[in-house]
GROMACS .gro file of C-alpha atoms in nm:
model
  351
    1UNK     CA    1   2.291  -0.529  -1.375
    2UNK     CA    2   1.994  -0.545  -1.603
    3UNK     CA    3   1.742  -0.807  -1.521
    4UNK     CA    4   1.646  -1.079  -1.715
    5UNK     CA    5   1.300  -1.152  -1.620
    6UNK     CA    6   1.200  -0.813  -1.736
    7UNK     CA    7   1.106  -1.008  -2.066
    8UNK     CA    8   0.854  -1.175  -1.846
    9UNK     CA    9   0.636  -0.849  -1.785
   10UNK     CA   10   0.456  -0.713  -2.074
   11UNK     CA   11   0.484  -0.320  -2.186
   12UNK     CA   12   0.165  -0.259  -2.076
   13UNK     CA   13   0.226  -0.444  -1.747
   14UNK     CA   14   0.531  -0.264  -1.675
   15UNK     CA   15   0.384   0.055  -1.723
   16UNK     CA   16   0.035   0.034  -1.589
   17UNK     CA   17   0.063   0.311  -1.364
   18UNK     CA   18   0.117   0.553  -1.663
   19UNK     CA   19  -0.146   0.395  -1.829
   20UNK     CA   20  -0.348   0.444  -1.509
   21UNK     CA   21  -0.278   0.825  -1.483
   22UNK     CA   22  -0.355   0.834  -1.920
   23UNK     CA   23  -0.656   0.694  -1.830
   24UNK     CA   24  -0.728   0.933  -1.509
   25UNK     CA   25  -0.669   1.248  -1.753
   26UNK     CA   26  -0.916   1.121  -2.025
   27UNK     CA   27  -1.176   1.023  -1.786
   28UNK     CA   28  -1.137   1.357  -1.558
   29UNK     CA   29  -1.149   1.558  -1.907
   30UNK     CA   30  -1.458   1.380  -2.033
   31UNK     CA   31  -1.673   1.392  -1.700
   32UNK     CA   32  -1.577   1.766  -1.674
   33UNK     CA   33  -1.622   1.866  -2.022
   34UNK     CA   34  -1.909   1.577  -2.142
   35UNK     CA   35  -2.094   1.558  -1.809
   36UNK     CA   36  -2.370   1.418  -2.054
   37UNK     CA   37  -2.171   1.122  -2.099
   38UNK     CA   38  -2.154   0.976  -1.790
   39UNK     CA   39  -2.505   1.103  -1.704
   40UNK     CA   40  -2.612   0.890  -2.027
   41UNK     CA   41  -2.416   0.557  -1.909
   42UNK     CA   42  -2.572   0.586  -1.591
   43UNK     CA   43  -2.905   0.485  -1.694
   44UNK     CA   44  -2.813   0.122  -1.824
   45UNK     CA   45  -2.794  -0.053  -1.481
   46UNK     CA   46  -3.002  -0.348  -1.339
   47UNK     CA   47  -2.989  -0.434  -0.952
   48UNK     CA   48  -2.780  -0.115  -0.915
   49UNK     CA   49  -2.520  -0.277  -1.141
   50UNK     CA   50  -2.389  -0.061  -1.412
   51UNK     CA   51  -2.476  -0.262  -1.762
   52UNK     CA   52  -2.188  -0.087  -1.944
   53UNK     CA   53  -1.936  -0.178  -1.627
   54UNK     CA   54  -2.041  -0.484  -1.593
   55UNK     CA   55  -1.968  -0.573  -1.924
   56UNK     CA   56  -1.604  -0.432  -1.931
   57UNK     CA   57  -1.535  -0.640  -1.593
   58UNK     CA   58  -1.620  -0.946  -1.785
   59UNK     CA   59  -1.402  -0.852  -2.062
   60UNK     CA   60  -1.109  -0.813  -1.768
   61UNK     CA   61  -1.199  -1.092  -1.550
   62UNK     CA   62  -1.264  -1.397  -1.799
   63UNK     CA   63  -0.918  -1.401  -1.914
   64UNK     CA   64  -0.768  -1.423  -1.575
   65UNK     CA   65  -1.029  -1.759  -1.493
   66UNK     CA   66  -0.882  -1.888  -1.798
   67UNK     CA   67  -0.515  -1.924  -1.664
   68UNK     CA   68  -0.621  -2.071  -1.294
   69UNK     CA   69  -0.591  -2.454  -1.347
   70UNK     CA   70  -0.837  -2.590  -1.042
   71UNK     CA   71  -0.719  -2.975  -1.129
   72UNK     CA   72  -0.395  -2.850  -0.950
   73UNK     CA   73  -0.612  -2.836  -0.628
   74UNK     CA   74  -0.574  -3.192  -0.633
   75UNK     CA   75  -0.189  -3.158  -0.491
   76UNK     CA   76  -0.277  -2.938  -0.220
   77UNK     CA   77  -0.163  -3.201   0.056
   78UNK     CA   78   0.197  -3.261  -0.092
   79UNK     CA   79   0.328  -2.940   0.043
   80UNK     CA   80   0.077  -2.726   0.251
   81UNK     CA   81   0.296  -2.532   0.450
   82UNK     CA   82   0.312  -2.254   0.193
   83UNK     CA   83  -0.046  -2.272   0.129
   84UNK     CA   84  -0.130  -2.222   0.488
   85UNK     CA   85   0.069  -1.914   0.499
   86UNK     CA   86  -0.126  -1.775   0.186
   87UNK     CA   87  -0.443  -1.827   0.352
   88UNK     CA   88  -0.377  -1.733   0.711
   89UNK     CA   89  -0.244  -1.395   0.569
   90UNK     CA   90  -0.511  -1.363   0.300
   91UNK     CA   91  -0.794  -1.413   0.480
   92UNK     CA   92  -0.757  -1.391   0.878
   93UNK     CA   93  -0.475  -1.114   0.865
   94UNK     CA   94  -0.520  -0.896   0.568
   95UNK     CA   95  -0.868  -0.744   0.562
   96UNK     CA   96  -0.851  -0.684   0.908
   97UNK     CA   97  -0.471  -0.455   0.868
   98UNK     CA   98  -0.657  -0.298   0.585
   99UNK     CA   99  -0.952  -0.200   0.773
  100UNK     CA  100  -0.699  -0.066   1.103
  101UNK     CA  101  -0.433   0.121   0.895
  102UNK     CA  102  -0.718   0.279   0.642
  103UNK     CA  103  -0.945   0.383   0.933
  104UNK     CA  104  -0.619   0.508   1.167
  105UNK     CA  105  -0.519   0.724   0.845
  106UNK     CA  106  -0.853   0.839   0.730
  107UNK     CA  107  -0.998   0.906   1.025
  108UNK     CA  108  -0.727   1.004   1.265
  109UNK     CA  109  -0.380   1.101   1.066
  110UNK     CA  110  -0.566   1.281   0.755
  111UNK     CA  111  -0.884   1.406   0.964
  112UNK     CA  112  -0.800   1.793   0.878
  113UNK     CA  113  -0.789   1.660   0.495
  114UNK     CA  114  -1.083   1.426   0.460
  115UNK     CA  115  -1.452   1.475   0.596
  116UNK     CA  116  -1.585   1.171   0.801
  117UNK     CA  117  -1.855   1.116   0.526
  118UNK     CA  118  -1.545   1.083   0.292
  119UNK     CA  119  -1.331   0.912   0.516
  120UNK     CA  120  -1.602   0.600   0.579
  121UNK     CA  121  -1.654   0.555   0.202
  122UNK     CA  122  -1.259   0.573   0.122
  123UNK     CA  123  -1.256   0.279   0.409
  124UNK     CA  124  -1.508   0.076   0.255
  125UNK     CA  125  -1.312   0.113  -0.087
  126UNK     CA  126  -0.993  -0.013   0.116
  127UNK     CA  127  -1.183  -0.295   0.246
  128UNK     CA  128  -1.318  -0.429  -0.068
  129UNK     CA  129  -0.923  -0.403  -0.183
  130UNK     CA  130  -0.813  -0.593   0.161
  131UNK     CA  131  -1.102  -0.866   0.120
  132UNK     CA  132  -0.962  -0.938  -0.244
  133UNK     CA  133  -0.646  -1.133  -0.264
  134UNK     CA  134  -0.463  -1.107  -0.611
  135UNK     CA  135  -0.534  -1.420  -0.898
  136UNK     CA  136  -0.405  -1.251  -1.226
  137UNK     CA  137  -0.108  -1.055  -1.171
  138UNK     CA  138   0.030  -1.289  -0.916
  139UNK     CA  139   0.161  -1.460  -1.200
  140UNK     CA  140   0.373  -1.212  -1.334
  141UNK     CA  141   0.509  -1.138  -0.985
  142UNK     CA  142   0.593  -1.522  -0.947
  143UNK     CA  143   0.752  -1.536  -1.256
  144UNK     CA  144   0.968  -1.211  -1.177
  145UNK     CA  145   1.088  -1.384  -0.859
  146UNK     CA  146   1.133  -1.692  -1.013
  147UNK     CA  147   0.865  -1.855  -0.834
  148UNK     CA  148   0.760  -2.193  -0.854
  149UNK     CA  149   0.494  -2.183  -1.117
  150UNK     CA  150   0.291  -2.499  -1.040
  151UNK     CA  151   0.269  -2.393  -0.629
  152UNK     CA  152   0.185  -2.059  -0.736
  153UNK     CA  153  -0.110  -2.213  -0.973
  154UNK     CA  154  -0.233  -2.395  -0.660
  155UNK     CA  155  -0.253  -2.075  -0.427
  156UNK     CA  156  -0.447  -1.872  -0.705
  157UNK     CA  157  -0.671  -2.164  -0.750
  158UNK     CA  158  -0.753  -2.216  -0.388
  159UNK     CA  159  -0.771  -1.823  -0.322
  160UNK     CA  160  -1.022  -1.828  -0.611
  161UNK     CA  161  -1.245  -2.089  -0.397
  162UNK     CA  162  -1.214  -1.941  -0.110
  163UNK     CA  163  -1.320  -1.601  -0.228
  164UNK     CA  164  -1.687  -1.773  -0.338
  165UNK     CA  165  -1.707  -1.841   0.058
  166UNK     CA  166  -1.531  -1.577   0.266
  167UNK     CA  167  -1.572  -1.223   0.071
  168UNK     CA  168  -1.892  -1.170   0.130
  169UNK     CA  169  -1.927  -1.230   0.515
  170UNK     CA  170  -1.541  -1.038   0.562
  171UNK     CA  171  -1.688  -0.730   0.372
  172UNK     CA  172  -2.011  -0.746   0.528
  173UNK     CA  173  -1.888  -0.734   0.851
  174UNK     CA  174  -1.587  -0.530   0.831
  175UNK     CA  175  -1.828  -0.269   0.659
  176UNK     CA  176  -2.076  -0.308   0.918
  177UNK     CA  177  -1.819  -0.194   1.209
  178UNK     CA  178  -1.798   0.096   0.992
  179UNK     CA  179  -2.153   0.150   1.007
  180UNK     CA  180  -2.190   0.127   0.600
  181UNK     CA  181  -2.497   0.000   0.494
  182UNK     CA  182  -2.430  -0.312   0.246
  183UNK     CA  183  -2.766  -0.443   0.066
  184UNK     CA  184  -2.646  -0.817   0.118
  185UNK     CA  185  -2.820  -0.900  -0.199
  186UNK     CA  186  -2.629  -0.658  -0.403
  187UNK     CA  187  -2.289  -0.802  -0.230
  188UNK     CA  188  -2.368  -1.188  -0.330
  189UNK     CA  189  -2.485  -1.036  -0.681
  190UNK     CA  190  -2.136  -0.871  -0.712
  191UNK     CA  191  -1.940  -1.227  -0.621
  192UNK     CA  192  -2.188  -1.415  -0.862
  193UNK     CA  193  -2.165  -1.170  -1.154
  194UNK     CA  194  -1.770  -1.093  -1.098
  195UNK     CA  195  -1.626  -1.437  -0.956
  196UNK     CA  196  -1.850  -1.750  -1.018
  197UNK     CA  197  -2.021  -1.640  -1.381
  198UNK     CA  198  -1.636  -1.565  -1.538
  199UNK     CA  199  -1.467  -1.872  -1.301
  200UNK     CA  200  -1.730  -2.101  -1.469
  201UNK     CA  201  -1.684  -1.946  -1.795
  202UNK     CA  202  -1.312  -2.003  -1.747
  203UNK     CA  203  -1.323  -2.357  -1.640
  204UNK     CA  204  -1.577  -2.468  -1.910
  205UNK     CA  205  -1.337  -2.306  -2.182
  206UNK     CA  206  -1.027  -2.445  -2.025
  207UNK     CA  207  -1.184  -2.777  -2.050
  208UNK     CA  208  -1.326  -2.754  -2.398
  209UNK     CA  209  -1.004  -2.632  -2.566
  210UNK     CA  210  -0.791  -2.864  -2.386
  211UNK     CA  211  -0.977  -3.151  -2.481
  212UNK     CA  212  -0.982  -3.018  -2.859
  213UNK     CA  213  -0.641  -2.879  -2.874
  214UNK     CA  214  -0.398  -2.989  -2.586
  215UNK     CA  215  -0.268  -2.803  -2.307
  216UNK     CA  216   0.009  -2.664  -2.480
  217UNK     CA  217  -0.193  -2.474  -2.738
  218UNK     CA  218  -0.418  -2.367  -2.465
  219UNK     CA  219  -0.145  -2.217  -2.222
  220UNK     CA  220   0.101  -2.082  -2.532
  221UNK     CA  221  -0.132  -1.964  -2.763
  222UNK     CA  222  -0.517  -1.953  -2.691
  223UNK     CA  223  -0.485  -1.764  -2.361
  224UNK     CA  224  -0.276  -1.489  -2.479
  225UNK     CA  225  -0.535  -1.409  -2.752
  226UNK     CA  226  -0.722  -1.235  -2.441
  227UNK     CA  227  -0.417  -1.017  -2.364
  228UNK     CA  228  -0.515  -0.702  -2.560
  229UNK     CA  229  -0.904  -0.759  -2.488
  230UNK     CA  230  -0.813  -0.757  -2.114
  231UNK     CA  231  -0.593  -0.447  -2.162
  232UNK     CA  232  -0.879  -0.276  -2.348
  233UNK     CA  233  -1.134  -0.358  -2.067
  234UNK     CA  234  -0.921  -0.235  -1.811
  235UNK     CA  235  -0.851   0.075  -1.934
  236UNK     CA  236  -1.218   0.178  -2.067
  237UNK     CA  237  -1.320   0.078  -1.700
  238UNK     CA  238  -1.075   0.312  -1.550
  239UNK     CA  239  -1.193   0.572  -1.803
  240UNK     CA  240  -1.558   0.530  -1.697
  241UNK     CA  241  -1.467   0.554  -1.320
  242UNK     CA  242  -1.238   0.888  -1.340
  243UNK     CA  243  -1.537   1.023  -1.570
  244UNK     CA  244  -1.771   0.942  -1.283
  245UNK     CA  245  -1.530   1.122  -1.049
  246UNK     CA  246  -1.411   1.391  -1.220
  247UNK     CA  247  -1.521   1.676  -1.020
  248UNK     CA  248  -1.419   1.512  -0.684
  249UNK     CA  249  -1.093   1.482  -0.835
  250UNK     CA  250  -1.066   1.837  -0.975
  251UNK     CA  251  -1.175   1.963  -0.626
  252UNK     CA  252  -0.962   1.744  -0.408
  253UNK     CA  253  -0.631   1.643  -0.637
  254UNK     CA  254  -0.467   1.564  -0.276
  255UNK     CA  255  -0.719   1.278  -0.190
  256UNK     CA  256  -0.542   1.055  -0.433
  257UNK     CA  257  -0.200   1.101  -0.241
  258UNK     CA  258  -0.368   1.074   0.068
  259UNK     CA  259  -0.584   0.728  -0.026
  260UNK     CA  260  -0.255   0.590  -0.168
  261UNK     CA  261  -0.046   0.626   0.158
  262UNK     CA  262  -0.248   0.338   0.385
  263UNK     CA  263  -0.275   0.124   0.090
  264UNK     CA  264   0.116   0.151  -0.002
  265UNK     CA  265   0.204   0.070   0.364
  266UNK     CA  266  -0.087  -0.206   0.402
  267UNK     CA  267   0.084  -0.364   0.069
  268UNK     CA  268   0.435  -0.379   0.250
  269UNK     CA  269   0.297  -0.472   0.588
  270UNK     CA  270   0.145  -0.777   0.464
  271UNK     CA  271   0.428  -0.885   0.190
  272UNK     CA  272   0.656  -0.895   0.506
  273UNK     CA  273   0.463  -1.085   0.724
  274UNK     CA  274   0.394  -1.375   0.477
  275UNK     CA  275   0.768  -1.382   0.366
  276UNK     CA  276   0.905  -1.383   0.700
  277UNK     CA  277   0.645  -1.640   0.780
  278UNK     CA  278   0.799  -1.873   0.523
  279UNK     CA  279   1.144  -1.788   0.628
  280UNK     CA  280   1.039  -1.892   1.006
  281UNK     CA  281   0.915  -2.242   0.833
  282UNK     CA  282   1.232  -2.283   0.634
  283UNK     CA  283   1.055  -2.278   0.287
  284UNK     CA  284   1.250  -2.258  -0.026
  285UNK     CA  285   1.250  -1.923  -0.196
  286UNK     CA  286   1.035  -2.020  -0.484
  287UNK     CA  287   0.732  -2.048  -0.259
  288UNK     CA  288   0.811  -1.778  -0.022
  289UNK     CA  289   0.843  -1.510  -0.257
  290UNK     CA  290   0.493  -1.585  -0.448
  291UNK     CA  291   0.330  -1.626  -0.081
  292UNK     CA  292   0.415  -1.306   0.002
  293UNK     CA  293   0.296  -1.146  -0.318
  294UNK     CA  294  -0.018  -1.300  -0.345
  295UNK     CA  295  -0.117  -1.163   0.007
  296UNK     CA  296   0.015  -0.801  -0.088
  297UNK     CA  297  -0.125  -0.768  -0.435
  298UNK     CA  298  -0.516  -0.711  -0.490
  299UNK     CA  299  -0.764  -0.834  -0.696
  300UNK     CA  300  -0.851  -0.456  -0.791
  301UNK     CA  301  -1.092  -0.618  -1.104
  302UNK     CA  302  -1.307  -0.750  -0.824
  303UNK     CA  303  -1.282  -0.478  -0.591
  304UNK     CA  304  -1.374  -0.226  -0.835
  305UNK     CA  305  -1.638  -0.380  -0.959
  306UNK     CA  306  -1.817  -0.455  -0.581
  307UNK     CA  307  -1.719  -0.103  -0.525
  308UNK     CA  308  -1.918   0.023  -0.820
  309UNK     CA  309  -2.211  -0.206  -0.732
  310UNK     CA  310  -2.248  -0.113  -0.401
  311UNK     CA  311  -2.176   0.235  -0.422
  312UNK     CA  312  -2.204   0.364  -0.789
  313UNK     CA  313  -1.930   0.459  -1.001
  314UNK     CA  314  -1.906   0.803  -0.898
  315UNK     CA  315  -1.901   0.700  -0.495
  316UNK     CA  316  -1.576   0.770  -0.320
  317UNK     CA  317  -1.538   0.401  -0.233
  318UNK     CA  318  -1.478   0.326  -0.654
  319UNK     CA  319  -1.223   0.615  -0.661
  320UNK     CA  320  -1.029   0.436  -0.344
  321UNK     CA  321  -1.020   0.111  -0.535
  322UNK     CA  322  -0.881   0.264  -0.854
  323UNK     CA  323  -0.633   0.435  -0.655
  324UNK     CA  324  -0.520   0.077  -0.567
  325UNK     CA  325  -0.498  -0.030  -0.943
  326UNK     CA  326  -0.243   0.308  -0.929
  327UNK     CA  327  -0.028   0.193  -0.701
  328UNK     CA  328  -0.018  -0.192  -0.769
  329UNK     CA  329   0.270  -0.195  -1.007
  330UNK     CA  330   0.518   0.048  -0.897
  331UNK     CA  331   0.504  -0.105  -0.499
  332UNK     CA  332   0.477  -0.481  -0.640
  333UNK     CA  333   0.783  -0.427  -0.873
  334UNK     CA  334   0.995  -0.266  -0.565
  335UNK     CA  335   0.859  -0.574  -0.375
  336UNK     CA  336   0.998  -0.803  -0.640
  337UNK     CA  337   1.357  -0.648  -0.631
  338UNK     CA  338   1.361  -0.696  -0.235
  339UNK     CA  339   1.227  -1.087  -0.277
  340UNK     CA  340   1.526  -1.117  -0.535
  341UNK     CA  341   1.791  -0.931  -0.345
  342UNK     CA  342   1.698  -1.164  -0.046
  343UNK     CA  343   1.693  -1.503  -0.206
  344UNK     CA  344   1.986  -1.615  -0.012
  345UNK     CA  345   1.788  -1.587   0.321
  346UNK     CA  346   1.577  -1.909   0.235
  347UNK     CA  347   1.685  -2.251   0.174
  348UNK     CA  348   1.740  -2.394  -0.205
  349UNK     CA  349   1.435  -2.370  -0.436
  350UNK     CA  350   1.188  -2.656  -0.432
  351UNK     CA  351   1.186  -2.916  -0.731
   0.00000   0.00000   0.00000
């Protein structure tokens, strides 16, 4: 049976994995045959942050922040159980299971394929993904599972606020356990550049446009003006990353698969932890499904940005976060199907 919700996901989003593969091919070819290009772009950086990469990431993240209505946070107390599940899974479980699963595969299961030095950097990239819960694509997953849109907004808004305070200490702790040297000032600068600034810009833009044109214009017309810009920013960012990773990918193509394995396992694990927690709490399906989705998916734009800032565009850590982009859509669409087929496990949808 054809899923009527397919109309809710854009052509680009539906085939994101294919686009990522396309960018990987273009980036690898450019990096291999035009090595002077990545060398030239690497000259433009400040405090270890690539200026071209920062611009592209702002182009990606700013439109996402426009979609988050922080006034909805006032409604947190009305039905907090689903929020408690989301917060607990995202911040007390997910970063640590990501660390454990990735360490198991990179250092034990795949030790004959991955050197200890590479394993450490791949683990660092995985940790950055695990500490950054989704803030944008979760609106798509929520829609596809007939999630409660107002409640999803609150889940996303509160997680964005928590990122401001929890992301740096969690990443610092887990990477410290892995003996990865992390400059705290660079980590804080990354959060300011790629969360605080676009977040403030999104809030200010939302307030000004809504005041002048109204909420209907903002949500149905203004926000969608940036859809193609976001797509272009993401594609160019991926090309830059793969351009810097060209020799590593050509020399170790199997590593893409090896990195993907623990990331996929982690995604399924976190989804079911959140999903079954909601079932035990007897929450309706339109709250349970988005709770599982927001935990399972990642704010990969932030993870990529911080990996590049901390370790560089050509680093294995940046490659690991990029593989997260590669696996995101097919895995999440599978979870959407699972959530839709198990809707009968839950009470009727909330009002």
